Short mmCIF file of C-alpha atoms in Angstrom, two decimals:
data_model
loop_
_atom_site.label_atom_id
_atom_site.label_comp_id
_atom_site.label_asym_id
_atom_site.label_seq_id
_atom_site.Cartn_x
_atom_site.Cartn_y
_atom_site.Cartn_z
CA ALA A 1 -57.18 243.37 -86.48
CA SER A 2 -54.72 242.11 -83.95
CA SER A 3 -52.76 238.90 -84.42
CA GLU A 4 -52.77 238.42 -80.65
CA LEU A 5 -53.75 234.94 -79.45
CA LEU A 6 -57.04 235.20 -77.54
CA SER A 7 -57.30 231.59 -76.40
CA CYS A 8 -55.95 228.17 -77.15
CA VAL A 9 -58.04 224.99 -77.04
CA ALA A 10 -56.31 221.67 -77.50
CA CYS A 11 -57.83 218.93 -79.60
CA PRO A 12 -59.43 216.12 -77.55
CA ASN A 13 -57.59 212.83 -77.04
CA ALA A 14 -57.38 210.62 -80.13
CA SER A 15 -57.61 213.59 -82.51
CA SER A 16 -55.38 216.03 -84.32
CA VAL A 17 -55.57 219.06 -86.61
CA ALA A 18 -55.43 218.13 -90.29
CA ASN A 19 -53.94 221.42 -91.51
CA GLN A 20 -52.06 223.01 -88.63
CA ALA A 21 -51.35 226.27 -90.45
CA GLN A 22 -55.07 227.09 -90.74
CA SER A 23 -56.31 225.83 -87.38
CA TRP A 24 -58.67 228.23 -85.60
CA ASN A 25 -60.85 226.18 -83.25
CA VAL A 26 -61.65 222.74 -81.84
CA ASN A 27 -63.84 221.94 -84.87
CA ASP A 28 -60.67 221.86 -86.97
CA CYS A 29 -59.71 218.72 -85.03
CA HIS A 30 -60.27 215.38 -86.78
CA CYS A 31 -60.68 212.11 -84.91
CA ASP A 32 -58.05 209.43 -85.44
CA GLU A 33 -59.03 206.40 -87.53
CA GLY A 34 -61.34 204.04 -85.63
CA PHE A 35 -62.62 206.79 -83.32
CA LEU A 36 -66.03 208.50 -83.54
CA ARG A 37 -66.79 212.22 -83.15
CA GLU A 38 -68.91 213.11 -80.14
CA VAL A 39 -70.35 216.61 -80.58
CA GLU A 40 -72.38 219.05 -78.52
CA GLU A 41 -75.96 218.90 -79.85
CA SER A 42 -76.61 222.64 -79.65
CA ASP A 43 -73.65 223.89 -81.70
CA GLN A 44 -72.07 220.69 -83.11
CA ARG A 45 -68.82 221.54 -81.28
CA LEU A 46 -66.45 218.57 -80.91
CA ILE A 47 -66.47 217.28 -77.33
CA GLU A 48 -64.40 214.11 -77.69
CA CYS A 49 -63.22 211.35 -79.99
CA ARG A 50 -64.18 207.97 -78.60
CA LEU A 51 -64.02 204.31 -79.49
CA PRO A 52 -67.30 202.82 -80.77
CA ARG A 53 -69.42 201.11 -78.12
CA PRO A 54 -70.09 197.35 -78.14
CA CYS A 55 -73.67 196.02 -78.15
CA ASP A 56 -75.28 194.05 -75.34
CA VAL A 57 -76.75 191.19 -77.38
CA ARG A 58 -77.88 189.26 -74.31
CA LEU A 59 -79.94 192.21 -73.03
CA TRP A 60 -81.37 192.97 -76.52
CA LEU A 61 -82.57 189.36 -76.88
CA GLN A 62 -84.13 189.40 -73.39
CA LEU A 63 -85.96 192.67 -74.08
CA ASN A 64 -87.28 191.46 -77.44
CA ASN A 65 -88.15 187.94 -76.20
CA LEU A 66 -87.16 186.31 -79.52
CA THR A 67 -85.21 183.24 -78.40
CA GLY A 68 -86.13 180.22 -76.33
CA ALA A 69 -86.74 176.48 -76.24
CA GLU A 70 -90.21 176.68 -77.80
CA ALA A 71 -90.56 175.55 -81.45
CA PHE A 72 -91.76 179.01 -82.54
CA LYS A 73 -88.79 180.83 -80.93
CA LEU A 74 -85.55 181.66 -82.74
CA GLN A 75 -82.37 179.80 -81.81
CA LEU A 76 -79.13 181.53 -80.83
CA SER A 77 -77.11 179.91 -83.61
CA VAL A 78 -74.02 182.07 -84.35
CA CYS A 79 -75.10 184.65 -81.73
CA ALA A 80 -74.48 182.06 -78.99
CA ARG A 81 -70.81 183.06 -78.83
CA TYR A 82 -71.88 186.48 -77.52
CA VAL A 83 -74.61 185.22 -75.19
CA ASN A 84 -73.22 182.06 -73.57
CA ASN A 85 -71.82 181.98 -70.04
CA SER A 86 -68.18 182.48 -71.08
CA SER A 87 -69.02 185.83 -72.71
CA ASP A 88 -70.03 189.15 -71.14
CA GLY A 89 -72.95 189.28 -73.60
CA THR A 90 -71.49 192.02 -75.78
CA MET A 91 -70.72 192.08 -79.48
CA PRO A 92 -68.01 194.41 -80.85
CA HIS A 93 -68.90 197.41 -83.03
CA LEU A 94 -69.61 196.46 -86.70
CA SER A 95 -69.80 192.74 -85.82
CA GLU A 96 -72.72 190.61 -86.96
CA CYS A 97 -74.31 187.39 -85.82
CA ARG A 98 -77.23 185.33 -87.05
CA LEU A 99 -80.18 183.75 -85.27
CA SER A 100 -81.94 180.75 -86.82
CA CYS A 101 -85.21 178.84 -86.77
CA PRO A 102 -85.56 175.16 -85.86
CA SER A 103 -85.61 172.69 -88.75
CA GLY A 104 -88.91 172.70 -90.65
CA THR A 105 -89.72 176.32 -89.82
CA SER A 106 -88.85 179.71 -91.31
CA LEU A 107 -88.89 183.29 -90.08
CA GLN A 108 -92.22 185.02 -90.20
CA GLN A 109 -93.20 188.54 -89.17
CA GLN A 110 -96.73 188.73 -87.78
CA ALA A 111 -99.07 186.87 -90.19
CA ASP A 112 -97.06 187.62 -93.36
CA PHE A 113 -95.32 184.40 -94.41
CA PHE A 114 -94.21 185.87 -97.77
CA LYS A 115 -92.07 188.68 -96.37
CA ALA A 116 -88.38 187.79 -96.23
CA VAL A 117 -86.90 188.70 -92.85
CA SER A 118 -83.16 188.72 -92.22
CA PRO A 119 -82.13 186.87 -89.03
CA ASN A 120 -78.96 188.98 -88.71
CA LEU A 121 -78.07 191.24 -85.82
CA LYS A 122 -75.47 193.96 -86.44
CA CYS A 123 -73.79 196.14 -83.84
CA GLU A 124 -73.43 199.82 -84.75
CA ASP A 125 -71.92 201.90 -81.94
CA GLY A 126 -73.83 200.28 -79.09
CA GLU A 127 -77.10 199.79 -80.99
CA ILE A 128 -78.37 196.51 -82.43
CA VAL A 129 -79.57 196.97 -86.01
CA SER A 130 -81.97 194.24 -87.16
CA GLU A 131 -85.17 193.57 -89.10
CA LEU A 132 -86.30 191.32 -86.24
CA THR A 133 -89.04 192.63 -83.97
CA ALA A 134 -91.08 191.26 -81.08
CA THR A 135 -93.58 190.02 -83.73
CA THR A 136 -90.98 187.80 -85.48
CA TRP A 137 -91.33 184.07 -84.92
CA CYS A 138 -90.53 180.68 -86.49
CA SER A 139 -93.46 179.30 -88.48
CA GLU A 140 -94.14 175.97 -90.17
CA SER A 141 -96.49 177.75 -92.61
CA SER A 142 -93.75 180.16 -93.62
CA PHE A 143 -91.56 177.14 -94.37
CA GLU A 144 -94.19 175.08 -96.27
CA ILE A 145 -96.59 177.45 -98.08
CA PRO A 146 -94.29 179.65 -100.24
CA PRO A 147 -92.64 176.65 -102.00
CA LEU A 148 -96.08 175.05 -102.60
CA ILE A 149 -97.39 178.27 -104.17
CA PHE A 150 -94.25 178.50 -106.32
CA LEU A 151 -94.70 174.89 -107.51
CA ALA A 152 -98.39 175.44 -108.21
CA THR A 153 -97.73 178.55 -110.32
CA ALA A 154 -94.69 177.01 -112.06
CA THR A 155 -96.63 173.92 -113.16
CA LEU A 156 -99.66 175.79 -114.54
#
């Protein structure tokens, strides 16, 4: 076995080799803190280390048709800072915001007014993570019925 160097591949930007004495290939490279590994799907070979992507909250809300002026639509609430005209509509990676229902209504998914639905949106590397779907809406029944059932069962 020859100790002759056959090739040399540098680590991508924003990465380094953890143990330089035992470095053999690009997979020995580790991304710097705050950067994500981007790998080739076929062989999991490291292609680059990149910053996480922001999320386009404005576009996500338009596609899911959840917000609006109607009483059954969710309100922007804390998410307004990412959607209003002074913003480019994006939310940074790992940031969260919350939508809300108008007073006297609560979140409901389809016809199930007992299921608790989180109004939070979280950005994870360019993807919005949320329990909200196109079938989520603000309902008076969801606001009124569960407390009445609780009172009825608590007083029996």
